[in-house]
Amino acid sequence: MSIAITTPTGHIGRQLVDHLLAHDEPVIVLLREAAKLPAAVRERVTMYEGVLQDAAYVQEATQGADALFWLSPNHITAPSMYGWYEEMAQAATSAIAANGIGHVVHLSSQGAHHRDGMGPVSGLGRVEEALDATEAAVRHLRPTFFMENFEAQLGAIQQAGAVFFPAPPETTTGMIATQDIARAAADWLIDRSWQGTDIVPLHGPRDYSYAEAAAVLTEALGRPVRAQQVPPEAVREQVLGYGASPDYADALVTLYTRIGRPEYVGSPRSAATTTPTTLETYVRTTLRPMLG
């Protein structure tokens, strides 16, 4: 039986596919364009091209799958943010039911315990609810702020010597490398002896304030970088400039301004939820080479 993977060319998906292939697991990938996969990977997986909001496509692509990794991609141009996540939930659950998929690993997020008021994260919470209503065994991975989010600020680092957030520099949050999320997902997908539904918090190695993160960037990149707060309205206008719908722009701003608040955190950190890759390691090995 195979493991079906959605978004296999993204930060998490591509690393997850590599982990599974290293363990000789048979893999099905669902993606928009097969050409985006490296040739060596294309030779070892079964590929289905399509879009995840097409429930019939997802159902066809996951025939024969014993397990599913489900990641609902962002769709910032969607007129309704919650409507988009409802489409994702419908596509996933109909395929699970039709094909008798026994195990599902779902990429959710810290804060998804709030079904409203956390922007797209609340949308993921609603996907959680839909998956829990299936007959599959489900693990919801709830990671914190991705270290890879800093890649979107490379231009700001180069041109302004700053990283910009709609929250004060002292705002503190867990930060996690996607390689650690992919490794956790692979572990659950390879050992499918588990049953029932559960939450799997993933908190990164430690919490960082945005100011501390800027200091890490300064040290590792060898150039001054500061954390600067920007008004939520400015973030909204920027997101709208990227083509986002007003509903999705409002939802993103809501999320950005609530990261770090106590109600966002949910599950407390423990040894089991603490992952190994530090921000210092990520910046030195991944971000710094991107700056040339």
Tab-separated table of C-alpha atoms in Angstrom, residues 111-255:
chain	number	residue	atom	x	y	z
A	111	GLY	CA	-3.584	28.062	17.475
A	112	ALA	CA	-5.935	25.736	15.565
A	113	HIS	CA	-7.790	24.953	18.784
A	114	HIS	CA	-9.537	28.286	18.086
A	115	ARG	CA	-12.149	27.599	15.411
A	116	ASP	CA	-12.618	31.356	14.908
A	117	GLY	CA	-10.518	34.463	15.404
A	118	MET	CA	-7.111	33.153	14.291
A	119	GLY	CA	-7.386	33.779	10.563
A	120	PRO	CA	-6.232	30.890	8.340
A	121	VAL	CA	-5.214	28.904	11.422
A	122	SER	CA	-8.880	28.750	12.419
A	123	GLY	CA	-9.554	27.436	8.916
A	124	LEU	CA	-7.106	24.620	9.620
A	125	GLY	CA	-8.934	23.951	12.857
A	126	ARG	CA	-12.079	23.368	10.866
A	127	VAL	CA	-10.203	20.934	8.613
A	128	GLU	CA	-9.147	19.132	11.799
A	129	GLU	CA	-12.791	18.744	12.805
A	130	ALA	CA	-13.733	17.320	9.414
A	131	LEU	CA	-10.877	14.807	9.440
A	132	ASP	CA	-11.732	13.711	12.977
A	133	ALA	CA	-15.233	12.855	11.771
A	134	THR	CA	-13.864	10.246	9.323
A	135	GLU	CA	-13.080	6.647	10.217
A	136	ALA	CA	-9.338	7.192	9.705
A	137	ALA	CA	-6.741	7.376	12.439
A	138	VAL	CA	-5.527	10.992	12.383
A	139	ARG	CA	-2.565	12.927	13.747
A	140	HIS	CA	-2.771	16.732	13.514
A	141	LEU	CA	0.698	18.280	13.492
A	142	ARG	CA	0.548	21.738	15.078
A	143	PRO	CA	3.881	23.487	14.472
A	144	THR	CA	4.793	27.027	15.452
A	145	PHE	CA	6.130	29.895	13.280
A	146	PHE	CA	8.212	28.524	10.375
A	147	MET	CA	11.835	29.661	10.265
A	148	GLU	CA	11.426	29.620	6.491
A	149	ASN	CA	9.104	32.619	6.815
A	150	PHE	CA	12.261	34.724	6.967
A	151	GLU	CA	12.941	33.814	3.331
A	152	ALA	CA	10.084	36.116	2.328
A	153	GLN	CA	12.021	38.958	3.984
A	154	LEU	CA	15.318	38.516	2.160
A	155	GLY	CA	14.723	41.700	0.183
A	156	ALA	CA	13.997	43.659	3.353
A	157	ILE	CA	17.123	42.256	5.000
A	158	GLN	CA	19.263	43.263	2.030
A	159	GLN	CA	17.728	46.665	1.356
A	160	ALA	CA	16.581	47.892	4.764
A	161	GLY	CA	18.562	45.774	7.217
A	162	ALA	CA	15.318	44.817	8.896
A	163	VAL	CA	12.616	42.198	9.289
A	164	PHE	CA	9.100	43.583	9.567
A	165	PHE	CA	6.252	42.286	11.755
A	166	PRO	CA	2.853	43.732	12.744
A	167	ALA	CA	3.735	43.074	16.378
A	168	PRO	CA	6.261	44.520	18.845
A	169	PRO	CA	9.875	43.254	18.658
A	170	GLU	CA	9.513	41.698	22.113
A	171	THR	CA	6.754	39.376	20.861
A	172	THR	CA	7.883	35.813	21.572
A	173	THR	CA	6.952	32.642	19.711
A	174	GLY	CA	8.289	29.192	19.013
A	175	MET	CA	10.146	28.954	15.713
A	176	ILE	CA	10.583	25.655	13.861
A	177	ALA	CA	12.490	24.494	10.785
A	178	THR	CA	10.372	22.720	8.188
A	179	GLN	CA	12.893	19.883	8.055
A	180	ASP	CA	11.836	18.963	11.593
A	181	ILE	CA	8.166	19.037	10.621
A	182	ALA	CA	8.860	16.785	7.634
A	183	ARG	CA	10.781	14.359	9.817
A	184	ALA	CA	7.924	14.171	12.314
A	185	ALA	CA	5.394	13.582	9.528
A	186	ALA	CA	7.570	10.838	8.054
A	187	ASP	CA	7.847	9.072	11.391
A	188	TRP	CA	4.062	8.952	11.800
A	189	LEU	CA	3.501	7.836	8.202
A	190	ILE	CA	6.107	5.063	8.260
A	191	ASP	CA	4.989	3.542	11.589
A	192	ARG	CA	1.240	3.224	11.197
A	193	SER	CA	0.591	1.116	14.298
A	194	TRP	CA	-1.251	4.039	15.958
A	195	GLN	CA	-4.998	4.490	16.104
A	196	GLY	CA	-7.525	7.153	17.032
A	197	THR	CA	-7.131	10.903	16.672
A	198	ASP	CA	-4.667	13.158	18.473
A	199	ILE	CA	-2.832	16.490	18.392
A	200	VAL	CA	0.961	16.585	17.902
A	201	PRO	CA	2.384	19.963	18.973
A	202	LEU	CA	5.761	20.899	17.455
A	203	HIS	CA	7.400	23.858	19.167
A	204	GLY	CA	10.868	24.189	17.658
A	205	PRO	CA	14.028	24.209	19.807
A	206	ARG	CA	12.985	27.215	21.929
A	207	ASP	CA	10.947	30.400	21.868
A	208	TYR	CA	12.491	33.505	20.291
A	209	SER	CA	11.338	37.098	20.384
A	210	TYR	CA	11.422	38.887	17.055
A	211	ALA	CA	14.245	41.028	18.483
A	212	GLU	CA	16.196	37.889	19.431
A	213	ALA	CA	15.619	36.488	15.960
A	214	ALA	CA	16.990	39.702	14.462
A	215	ALA	CA	20.079	39.349	16.649
A	216	VAL	CA	20.548	35.779	15.392
A	217	LEU	CA	20.262	37.047	11.818
A	218	THR	CA	22.790	39.800	12.540
A	219	GLU	CA	25.328	37.352	13.938
A	220	ALA	CA	24.885	34.614	11.333
A	221	LEU	CA	24.635	36.879	8.291
A	222	GLY	CA	27.398	39.256	9.326
A	223	ARG	CA	25.243	42.336	8.727
A	224	PRO	CA	23.013	44.382	11.036
A	225	VAL	CA	19.364	43.319	11.062
A	226	ARG	CA	16.707	44.825	13.311
A	227	ALA	CA	13.126	43.802	14.060
A	228	GLN	CA	10.701	46.570	13.203
A	229	GLN	CA	7.008	46.761	13.955
A	230	VAL	CA	4.701	47.922	11.175
A	231	PRO	CA	1.004	48.863	11.459
A	232	PRO	CA	-1.484	46.096	10.641
A	233	GLU	CA	-3.026	48.385	8.027
A	234	ALA	CA	0.275	48.517	6.154
A	235	VAL	CA	0.493	44.718	6.186
A	236	ARG	CA	-3.056	44.497	4.836
A	237	GLU	CA	-2.261	46.858	1.966
A	238	GLN	CA	0.873	44.885	1.135
A	239	VAL	CA	-1.018	41.577	1.098
A	240	LEU	CA	-3.730	43.111	-1.095
A	241	GLY	CA	-0.935	44.230	-3.426
A	242	TYR	CA	0.064	40.586	-3.824
A	243	GLY	CA	-3.433	39.893	-5.182
A	244	ALA	CA	-5.093	38.654	-2.001
A	245	SER	CA	-8.837	38.945	-1.625
A	246	PRO	CA	-10.014	41.392	1.065
A	247	ASP	CA	-11.327	38.501	3.167
A	248	TYR	CA	-8.014	36.644	3.028
A	249	ALA	CA	-5.991	39.814	3.668
A	250	ASP	CA	-8.059	40.541	6.788
A	251	ALA	CA	-7.603	36.940	7.945
A	252	LEU	CA	-3.831	37.052	7.518
A	253	VAL	CA	-3.528	40.324	9.419
A	254	THR	CA	-5.639	38.830	12.218
A	255	LEU	CA	-3.253	35.889	12.451
